[in-house]
Amino acid sequence: DRYSGGSRLAGGRTTETSPISDPSPSPEGMAVPAPAKAVRALAASVAALVLLWCVHFRGGLAFSSPTNKGLIFNVHPVFMLIGFIILGSEAIMSYKILPWSHDTNKMVHMLLHAGALSLGSVGIYAAFKFHNESGIDNLYSLHSWVGLGAICLYGIQWLFGLLTFFFPGGTPTVRRRMLPWHVRSGLIVYVLTLLAAELGFLEKLTFLQAGGLGRYSSEALLVNFTALLVILLGTSVVLYVTAPVHSEHTHGYSAVHKP
């Protein structure tokens, strides 16, 4: 028997799916659930707002700038949010919203997390580059500590999932036993990325206001509103993936029955 990870986010239950030869999804099965559409709308709003902030209010993005080092920093929030928060959210929901076979869903789940980790790494690089070229100390704030810890745990979580559930893959018994822990630890890491994002918004806005930005200026309100949307997005994702499944998924959400 081959145990899947297809239900790793189905209400926290350990599940077993059918073999890889799943039938093609029906047109009804292809429909994206309404809660997932709402989450994606929130994610699109967050992406649009952070781009508006960094491009319109902060002047744009650049990996190198001899005159305006702030452009280098602007890469950091954009890549971190699109990576860990948006792609990470989509990866967490993938097993619950995608109607494809278990192997396909697992590949999408892994690739989305890999994309999140890659974009997050670029975001971390931009922050260090900005600090180094501006003569600012690294890793002195709570935001930097939580953020660096989150990305390290994210990488460990991804590697563990790759080795246990994908390649070379553990035995069915090992995968079945490790799946609930993989789910729980994944959600914990996701919450840490949300916490790091909120601390980052607070830290940056505090610096800007100390430099003269009005407390009720358009930019300040935009940053606060974006931070609130990130909280709403993260809360929606966690509630959605941990909600009880009222009907069995036709492609991998049948419950395990103990002999």
JSON list of C-alpha atoms in Angstrom, two decimals, residues 41-231:
[
{"chain": "A", "resi": 41, "resn": "ALA", "atom": "CA", "xyz": [-8.73, 37.49, -3.21]},
{"chain": "A", "resi": 42, "resn": "LEU", "atom": "CA", "xyz": [-7.10, 38.50, 0.07]},
{"chain": "A", "resi": 43, "resn": "ALA", "atom": "CA", "xyz": [-3.72, 37.30, -1.21]},
{"chain": "A", "resi": 44, "resn": "ALA", "atom": "CA", "xyz": [-4.09, 39.32, -4.41]},
{"chain": "A", "resi": 45, "resn": "SER", "atom": "CA", "xyz": [-5.02, 42.39, -2.35]},
{"chain": "A", "resi": 46, "resn": "VAL", "atom": "CA", "xyz": [-1.97, 41.97, -0.12]},
{"chain": "A", "resi": 47, "resn": "ALA", "atom": "CA", "xyz": [0.31, 41.65, -3.16]},
{"chain": "A", "resi": 48, "resn": "ALA", "atom": "CA", "xyz": [-1.19, 44.74, -4.78]},
{"chain": "A", "resi": 49, "resn": "LEU", "atom": "CA", "xyz": [-0.91, 46.83, -1.62]},
{"chain": "A", "resi": 50, "resn": "VAL", "atom": "CA", "xyz": [2.69, 45.91, -0.85]},
{"chain": "A", "resi": 51, "resn": "LEU", "atom": "CA", "xyz": [3.65, 46.71, -4.45]},
{"chain": "A", "resi": 52, "resn": "LEU", "atom": "CA", "xyz": [1.78, 50.01, -4.24]},
{"chain": "A", "resi": 53, "resn": "TRP", "atom": "CA", "xyz": [3.65, 50.84, -1.05]},
{"chain": "A", "resi": 54, "resn": "CYS", "atom": "CA", "xyz": [7.12, 49.95, -2.30]},
{"chain": "A", "resi": 55, "resn": "VAL", "atom": "CA", "xyz": [6.75, 51.30, -5.84]},
{"chain": "A", "resi": 56, "resn": "HIS", "atom": "CA", "xyz": [4.52, 54.35, -5.42]},
{"chain": "A", "resi": 57, "resn": "PHE", "atom": "CA", "xyz": [5.46, 55.54, -1.93]},
{"chain": "A", "resi": 58, "resn": "ARG", "atom": "CA", "xyz": [8.99, 54.16, -1.59]},
{"chain": "A", "resi": 59, "resn": "GLY", "atom": "CA", "xyz": [10.23, 54.73, -5.15]},
{"chain": "A", "resi": 60, "resn": "GLY", "atom": "CA", "xyz": [10.55, 51.22, -6.58]},
{"chain": "A", "resi": 61, "resn": "LEU", "atom": "CA", "xyz": [12.74, 48.14, -6.26]},
{"chain": "A", "resi": 62, "resn": "ALA", "atom": "CA", "xyz": [16.38, 47.51, -7.18]},
{"chain": "A", "resi": 63, "resn": "PHE", "atom": "CA", "xyz": [19.02, 44.95, -6.33]},
{"chain": "A", "resi": 64, "resn": "SER", "atom": "CA", "xyz": [21.69, 47.62, -6.69]},
{"chain": "A", "resi": 65, "resn": "SER", "atom": "CA", "xyz": [21.52, 51.39, -6.30]},
{"chain": "A", "resi": 66, "resn": "PRO", "atom": "CA", "xyz": [24.51, 53.68, -5.70]},
{"chain": "A", "resi": 67, "resn": "THR", "atom": "CA", "xyz": [22.37, 56.64, -4.65]},
{"chain": "A", "resi": 68, "resn": "ASN", "atom": "CA", "xyz": [19.19, 55.27, -3.06]},
{"chain": "A", "resi": 69, "resn": "LYS", "atom": "CA", "xyz": [19.81, 52.26, -0.85]},
{"chain": "A", "resi": 70, "resn": "GLY", "atom": "CA", "xyz": [16.15, 52.23, 0.12]},
{"chain": "A", "resi": 71, "resn": "LEU", "atom": "CA", "xyz": [15.35, 50.70, -3.26]},
{"chain": "A", "resi": 72, "resn": "ILE", "atom": "CA", "xyz": [17.38, 47.66, -2.25]},
{"chain": "A", "resi": 73, "resn": "PHE", "atom": "CA", "xyz": [15.42, 47.31, 0.96]},
{"chain": "A", "resi": 74, "resn": "ASN", "atom": "CA", "xyz": [12.12, 47.51, -0.92]},
{"chain": "A", "resi": 75, "resn": "VAL", "atom": "CA", "xyz": [12.88, 44.12, -2.45]},
{"chain": "A", "resi": 76, "resn": "HIS", "atom": "CA", "xyz": [12.65, 42.62, 1.05]},
{"chain": "A", "resi": 77, "resn": "PRO", "atom": "CA", "xyz": [8.95, 43.13, 1.92]},
{"chain": "A", "resi": 78, "resn": "VAL", "atom": "CA", "xyz": [7.77, 42.38, -1.62]},
{"chain": "A", "resi": 79, "resn": "PHE", "atom": "CA", "xyz": [9.63, 39.08, -1.93]},
{"chain": "A", "resi": 80, "resn": "MET", "atom": "CA", "xyz": [8.94, 37.98, 1.63]},
{"chain": "A", "resi": 81, "resn": "LEU", "atom": "CA", "xyz": [5.20, 38.59, 1.38]},
{"chain": "A", "resi": 82, "resn": "ILE", "atom": "CA", "xyz": [4.76, 37.08, -2.08]},
{"chain": "A", "resi": 83, "resn": "GLY", "atom": "CA", "xyz": [6.94, 34.14, -1.08]},
{"chain": "A", "resi": 84, "resn": "PHE", "atom": "CA", "xyz": [6.14, 33.06, 2.45]},
{"chain": "A", "resi": 85, "resn": "ILE", "atom": "CA", "xyz": [2.69, 34.59, 2.86]},
{"chain": "A", "resi": 86, "resn": "ILE", "atom": "CA", "xyz": [1.10, 34.24, -0.58]},
{"chain": "A", "resi": 87, "resn": "LEU", "atom": "CA", "xyz": [2.83, 31.20, -2.11]},
{"chain": "A", "resi": 88, "resn": "GLY", "atom": "CA", "xyz": [3.02, 29.64, 1.34]},
{"chain": "A", "resi": 89, "resn": "SER", "atom": "CA", "xyz": [-0.73, 30.05, 1.79]},
{"chain": "A", "resi": 90, "resn": "GLU", "atom": "CA", "xyz": [-1.42, 28.50, -1.60]},
{"chain": "A", "resi": 91, "resn": "ALA", "atom": "CA", "xyz": [0.88, 25.58, -0.83]},
{"chain": "A", "resi": 92, "resn": "ILE", "atom": "CA", "xyz": [-0.83, 24.91, 2.49]},
{"chain": "A", "resi": 93, "resn": "MET", "atom": "CA", "xyz": [-4.25, 24.88, 0.84]},
{"chain": "A", "resi": 94, "resn": "SER", "atom": "CA", "xyz": [-3.19, 22.88, -2.21]},
{"chain": "A", "resi": 95, "resn": "TYR", "atom": "CA", "xyz": [-4.14, 19.45, -0.90]},
{"chain": "A", "resi": 96, "resn": "LYS", "atom": "CA", "xyz": [-7.61, 20.67, 0.03]},
{"chain": "A", "resi": 97, "resn": "ILE", "atom": "CA", "xyz": [-8.49, 22.62, -3.11]},
{"chain": "A", "resi": 98, "resn": "LEU", "atom": "CA", "xyz": [-6.73, 20.86, -5.99]},
{"chain": "A", "resi": 99, "resn": "PRO", "atom": "CA", "xyz": [-8.83, 18.13, -7.65]},
{"chain": "A", "resi": 100, "resn": "TRP", "atom": "CA", "xyz": [-5.95, 16.24, -9.23]},
{"chain": "A", "resi": 101, "resn": "SER", "atom": "CA", "xyz": [-4.28, 12.95, -8.34]},
{"chain": "A", "resi": 102, "resn": "HIS", "atom": "CA", "xyz": [-2.31, 12.61, -5.14]},
{"chain": "A", "resi": 103, "resn": "ASP", "atom": "CA", "xyz": [1.05, 12.63, -6.92]},
{"chain": "A", "resi": 104, "resn": "THR", "atom": "CA", "xyz": [0.17, 15.79, -8.84]},
{"chain": "A", "resi": 105, "resn": "ASN", "atom": "CA", "xyz": [-1.08, 17.56, -5.73]},
{"chain": "A", "resi": 106, "resn": "LYS", "atom": "CA", "xyz": [2.02, 16.53, -3.83]},
{"chain": "A", "resi": 107, "resn": "MET", "atom": "CA", "xyz": [4.26, 17.89, -6.58]},
{"chain": "A", "resi": 108, "resn": "VAL", "atom": "CA", "xyz": [2.38, 21.21, -6.64]},
{"chain": "A", "resi": 109, "resn": "HIS", "atom": "CA", "xyz": [2.55, 21.41, -2.83]},
{"chain": "A", "resi": 110, "resn": "MET", "atom": "CA", "xyz": [6.31, 20.83, -2.86]},
{"chain": "A", "resi": 111, "resn": "LEU", "atom": "CA", "xyz": [7.01, 23.24, -5.73]},
{"chain": "A", "resi": 112, "resn": "LEU", "atom": "CA", "xyz": [4.94, 26.04, -4.20]},
{"chain": "A", "resi": 113, "resn": "HIS", "atom": "CA", "xyz": [6.82, 25.71, -0.93]},
{"chain": "A", "resi": 114, "resn": "ALA", "atom": "CA", "xyz": [10.11, 25.62, -2.86]},
{"chain": "A", "resi": 115, "resn": "GLY", "atom": "CA", "xyz": [9.09, 28.82, -4.64]},
{"chain": "A", "resi": 116, "resn": "ALA", "atom": "CA", "xyz": [8.19, 30.44, -1.33]},
{"chain": "A", "resi": 117, "resn": "LEU", "atom": "CA", "xyz": [11.53, 29.44, 0.15]},
{"chain": "A", "resi": 118, "resn": "SER", "atom": "CA", "xyz": [13.41, 30.76, -2.90]},
{"chain": "A", "resi": 119, "resn": "LEU", "atom": "CA", "xyz": [11.66, 34.14, -2.90]},
{"chain": "A", "resi": 120, "resn": "GLY", "atom": "CA", "xyz": [12.08, 34.39, 0.86]},
{"chain": "A", "resi": 121, "resn": "SER", "atom": "CA", "xyz": [15.80, 33.74, 0.52]},
{"chain": "A", "resi": 122, "resn": "VAL", "atom": "CA", "xyz": [16.07, 36.58, -2.00]},
{"chain": "A", "resi": 123, "resn": "GLY", "atom": "CA", "xyz": [14.15, 38.81, 0.41]},
{"chain": "A", "resi": 124, "resn": "ILE", "atom": "CA", "xyz": [16.54, 37.96, 3.25]},
{"chain": "A", "resi": 125, "resn": "TYR", "atom": "CA", "xyz": [19.50, 38.65, 0.95]},
{"chain": "A", "resi": 126, "resn": "ALA", "atom": "CA", "xyz": [18.08, 42.08, 0.07]},
{"chain": "A", "resi": 127, "resn": "ALA", "atom": "CA", "xyz": [17.71, 42.99, 3.76]},
{"chain": "A", "resi": 128, "resn": "PHE", "atom": "CA", "xyz": [21.32, 42.00, 4.54]},
{"chain": "A", "resi": 129, "resn": "LYS", "atom": "CA", "xyz": [22.59, 43.81, 1.43]},
{"chain": "A", "resi": 130, "resn": "PHE", "atom": "CA", "xyz": [20.73, 46.98, 2.40]},
{"chain": "A", "resi": 131, "resn": "HIS", "atom": "CA", "xyz": [22.07, 46.87, 5.95]},
{"chain": "A", "resi": 132, "resn": "ASN", "atom": "CA", "xyz": [25.64, 46.17, 4.88]},
{"chain": "A", "resi": 133, "resn": "GLU", "atom": "CA", "xyz": [25.73, 48.92, 2.26]},
{"chain": "A", "resi": 134, "resn": "SER", "atom": "CA", "xyz": [24.04, 51.41, 4.60]},
{"chain": "A", "resi": 135, "resn": "GLY", "atom": "CA", "xyz": [26.24, 50.69, 7.62]},
{"chain": "A", "resi": 136, "resn": "ILE", "atom": "CA", "xyz": [23.36, 49.27, 9.67]},
{"chain": "A", "resi": 137, "resn": "ASP", "atom": "CA", "xyz": [23.83, 46.39, 12.09]},
{"chain": "A", "resi": 138, "resn": "ASN", "atom": "CA", "xyz": [22.29, 43.05, 11.20]},
{"chain": "A", "resi": 139, "resn": "LEU", "atom": "CA", "xyz": [20.06, 40.85, 13.37]},
{"chain": "A", "resi": 140, "resn": "TYR", "atom": "CA", "xyz": [19.50, 43.32, 16.21]},
{"chain": "A", "resi": 141, "resn": "SER", "atom": "CA", "xyz": [15.69, 43.41, 16.24]},
{"chain": "A", "resi": 142, "resn": "LEU", "atom": "CA", "xyz": [12.97, 40.97, 17.22]},
{"chain": "A", "resi": 143, "resn": "HIS", "atom": "CA", "xyz": [11.69, 41.08, 13.64]},
{"chain": "A", "resi": 144, "resn": "SER", "atom": "CA", "xyz": [15.04, 39.88, 12.30]},
{"chain": "A", "resi": 145, "resn": "TRP", "atom": "CA", "xyz": [15.30, 37.12, 14.90]},
{"chain": "A", "resi": 146, "resn": "VAL", "atom": "CA", "xyz": [11.79, 35.79, 14.26]},
{"chain": "A", "resi": 147, "resn": "GLY", "atom": "CA", "xyz": [12.19, 36.17, 10.51]},
{"chain": "A", "resi": 148, "resn": "LEU", "atom": "CA", "xyz": [15.50, 34.35, 10.30]},
{"chain": "A", "resi": 149, "resn": "GLY", "atom": "CA", "xyz": [14.20, 31.62, 12.59]},
{"chain": "A", "resi": 150, "resn": "ALA", "atom": "CA", "xyz": [11.09, 31.25, 10.44]},
{"chain": "A", "resi": 151, "resn": "ILE", "atom": "CA", "xyz": [13.01, 30.88, 7.19]},
{"chain": "A", "resi": 152, "resn": "CYS", "atom": "CA", "xyz": [15.40, 28.34, 8.74]},
{"chain": "A", "resi": 153, "resn": "LEU", "atom": "CA", "xyz": [12.49, 26.29, 10.09]},
{"chain": "A", "resi": 154, "resn": "TYR", "atom": "CA", "xyz": [10.73, 26.64, 6.73]},
{"chain": "A", "resi": 155, "resn": "GLY", "atom": "CA", "xyz": [13.75, 25.13, 5.00]},
{"chain": "A", "resi": 156, "resn": "ILE", "atom": "CA", "xyz": [13.99, 22.29, 7.52]},
{"chain": "A", "resi": 157, "resn": "GLN", "atom": "CA", "xyz": [10.26, 21.59, 7.17]},
{"chain": "A", "resi": 158, "resn": "TRP", "atom": "CA", "xyz": [10.51, 21.50, 3.38]},
{"chain": "A", "resi": 159, "resn": "LEU", "atom": "CA", "xyz": [13.53, 19.20, 3.43]},
{"chain": "A", "resi": 160, "resn": "PHE", "atom": "CA", "xyz": [11.82, 16.88, 5.91]},
{"chain": "A", "resi": 161, "resn": "GLY", "atom": "CA", "xyz": [8.73, 16.71, 3.70]},
{"chain": "A", "resi": 162, "resn": "LEU", "atom": "CA", "xyz": [10.84, 16.05, 0.62]},
{"chain": "A", "resi": 163, "resn": "LEU", "atom": "CA", "xyz": [12.78, 13.19, 2.19]},
{"chain": "A", "resi": 164, "resn": "THR", "atom": "CA", "xyz": [9.82, 11.64, 4.01]},
{"chain": "A", "resi": 165, "resn": "PHE", "atom": "CA", "xyz": [6.95, 11.98, 1.55]},
{"chain": "A", "resi": 166, "resn": "PHE", "atom": "CA", "xyz": [8.57, 12.50, -1.85]},
{"chain": "A", "resi": 167, "resn": "PHE", "atom": "CA", "xyz": [12.12, 11.25, -2.42]},
{"chain": "A", "resi": 168, "resn": "PRO", "atom": "CA", "xyz": [13.39, 8.82, -1.34]},
{"chain": "A", "resi": 169, "resn": "GLY", "atom": "CA", "xyz": [10.28, 8.64, 0.85]},
{"chain": "A", "resi": 170, "resn": "GLY", "atom": "CA", "xyz": [9.70, 6.75, 4.05]},
{"chain": "A", "resi": 171, "resn": "THR", "atom": "CA", "xyz": [7.83, 3.50, 4.48]},
{"chain": "A", "resi": 172, "resn": "PRO", "atom": "CA", "xyz": [4.02, 3.65, 4.59]},
{"chain": "A", "resi": 173, "resn": "THR", "atom": "CA", "xyz": [4.14, 3.26, 8.37]},
{"chain": "A", "resi": 174, "resn": "VAL", "atom": "CA", "xyz": [6.68, 6.06, 8.80]},
{"chain": "A", "resi": 175, "resn": "ARG", "atom": "CA", "xyz": [4.73, 8.40, 6.53]},
{"chain": "A", "resi": 176, "resn": "ARG", "atom": "CA", "xyz": [1.47, 7.66, 8.30]},
{"chain": "A", "resi": 177, "resn": "ARG", "atom": "CA", "xyz": [3.00, 8.34, 11.71]},
{"chain": "A", "resi": 178, "resn": "MET", "atom": "CA", "xyz": [4.90, 11.46, 10.68]},
{"chain": "A", "resi": 179, "resn": "LEU", "atom": "CA", "xyz": [2.08, 13.08, 8.71]},
{"chain": "A", "resi": 180, "resn": "PRO", "atom": "CA", "xyz": [0.24, 14.66, 11.69]},
{"chain": "A", "resi": 181, "resn": "TRP", "atom": "CA", "xyz": [3.51, 16.10, 13.00]},
{"chain": "A", "resi": 182, "resn": "HIS", "atom": "CA", "xyz": [4.38, 17.42, 9.56]},
{"chain": "A", "resi": 183, "resn": "VAL", "atom": "CA", "xyz": [1.00, 19.17, 9.40]},
{"chain": "A", "resi": 184, "resn": "ARG", "atom": "CA", "xyz": [1.27, 20.70, 12.87]},
{"chain": "A", "resi": 185, "resn": "SER", "atom": "CA", "xyz": [4.85, 21.87, 12.45]},
{"chain": "A", "resi": 186, "resn": "GLY", "atom": "CA", "xyz": [4.00, 23.31, 9.03]},
{"chain": "A", "resi": 187, "resn": "LEU", "atom": "CA", "xyz": [1.20, 25.40, 10.48]},
{"chain": "A", "resi": 188, "resn": "ILE", "atom": "CA", "xyz": [3.45, 26.58, 13.31]},
{"chain": "A", "resi": 189, "resn": "VAL", "atom": "CA", "xyz": [6.10, 27.71, 10.82]},
{"chain": "A", "resi": 190, "resn": "TYR", "atom": "CA", "xyz": [3.40, 29.44, 8.76]},
{"chain": "A", "resi": 191, "resn": "VAL", "atom": "CA", "xyz": [2.20, 31.34, 11.84]},
{"chain": "A", "resi": 192, "resn": "LEU", "atom": "CA", "xyz": [5.81, 32.35, 12.53]},
{"chain": "A", "resi": 193, "resn": "THR", "atom": "CA", "xyz": [6.07, 33.84, 9.03]},
{"chain": "A", "resi": 194, "resn": "LEU", "atom": "CA", "xyz": [2.90, 35.82, 9.72]},
{"chain": "A", "resi": 195, "resn": "LEU", "atom": "CA", "xyz": [4.36, 37.05, 13.02]},
{"chain": "A", "resi": 196, "resn": "ALA", "atom": "CA", "xyz": [7.60, 38.05, 11.29]},
{"chain": "A", "resi": 197, "resn": "ALA", "atom": "CA", "xyz": [5.62, 39.99, 8.67]},
{"chain": "A", "resi": 198, "resn": "GLU", "atom": "CA", "xyz": [3.64, 41.88, 11.30]},
{"chain": "A", "resi": 199, "resn": "LEU", "atom": "CA", "xyz": [6.80, 42.74, 13.23]},
{"chain": "A", "resi": 200, "resn": "GLY", "atom": "CA", "xyz": [8.38, 43.89, 9.98]},
{"chain": "A", "resi": 201, "resn": "PHE", "atom": "CA", "xyz": [5.51, 46.25, 9.17]},
{"chain": "A", "resi": 202, "resn": "LEU", "atom": "CA", "xyz": [5.63, 47.67, 12.70]},
{"chain": "A", "resi": 203, "resn": "GLU", "atom": "CA", "xyz": [9.40, 48.13, 12.66]},
{"chain": "A", "resi": 204, "resn": "LYS", "atom": "CA", "xyz": [9.54, 49.80, 9.25]},
{"chain": "A", "resi": 205, "resn": "LEU", "atom": "CA", "xyz": [6.61, 52.10, 9.97]},
{"chain": "A", "resi": 206, "resn": "THR", "atom": "CA", "xyz": [8.17, 53.09, 13.31]},
{"chain": "A", "resi": 207, "resn": "PHE", "atom": "CA", "xyz": [11.42, 54.05, 11.53]},
{"chain": "A", "resi": 208, "resn": "LEU", "atom": "CA", "xyz": [9.52, 56.01, 8.87]},
{"chain": "A", "resi": 209, "resn": "GLN", "atom": "CA", "xyz": [7.48, 57.91, 11.45]},
{"chain": "A", "resi": 210, "resn": "ALA", "atom": "CA", "xyz": [10.62, 58.68, 13.44]},
{"chain": "A", "resi": 211, "resn": "GLY", "atom": "CA", "xyz": [12.00, 60.15, 10.22]},
{"chain": "A", "resi": 212, "resn": "GLY", "atom": "CA", "xyz": [9.04, 62.49, 9.80]},
{"chain": "A", "resi": 213, "resn": "LEU", "atom": "CA", "xyz": [6.29, 60.43, 8.17]},
{"chain": "A", "resi": 214, "resn": "GLY", "atom": "CA", "xyz": [2.90, 61.56, 9.44]},
{"chain": "A", "resi": 215, "resn": "ARG", "atom": "CA", "xyz": [1.14, 59.12, 11.72]},
{"chain": "A", "resi": 216, "resn": "TYR", "atom": "CA", "xyz": [-2.09, 59.51, 9.76]},
{"chain": "A", "resi": 217, "resn": "SER", "atom": "CA", "xyz": [-0.50, 59.97, 6.36]},
{"chain": "A", "resi": 218, "resn": "SER", "atom": "CA", "xyz": [-1.67, 57.97, 3.36]},
{"chain": "A", "resi": 219, "resn": "GLU", "atom": "CA", "xyz": [1.44, 55.80, 3.49]},
{"chain": "A", "resi": 220, "resn": "ALA", "atom": "CA", "xyz": [1.09, 55.05, 7.19]},
{"chain": "A", "resi": 221, "resn": "LEU", "atom": "CA", "xyz": [-2.55, 54.09, 6.77]},
{"chain": "A", "resi": 222, "resn": "LEU", "atom": "CA", "xyz": [-1.66, 51.91, 3.78]},
{"chain": "A", "resi": 223, "resn": "VAL", "atom": "CA", "xyz": [1.01, 50.03, 5.75]},
{"chain": "A", "resi": 224, "resn": "ASN", "atom": "CA", "xyz": [-1.34, 49.45, 8.68]},
{"chain": "A", "resi": 225, "resn": "PHE", "atom": "CA", "xyz": [-4.16, 48.31, 6.41]},
{"chain": "A", "resi": 226, "resn": "THR", "atom": "CA", "xyz": [-1.83, 45.91, 4.58]},
{"chain": "A", "resi": 227, "resn": "ALA", "atom": "CA", "xyz": [-0.71, 44.45, 7.90]},
{"chain": "A", "resi": 228, "resn": "LEU", "atom": "CA", "xyz": [-4.34, 43.92, 8.91]},
{"chain": "A", "resi": 229, "resn": "LEU", "atom": "CA", "xyz": [-5.05, 42.15, 5.62]},
{"chain": "A", "resi": 230, "resn": "VAL", "atom": "CA", "xyz": [-2.08, 39.85, 6.22]},
{"chain": "A", "resi": 231, "resn": "ILE", "atom": "CA", "xyz": [-3.56, 38.90, 9.60]}
]
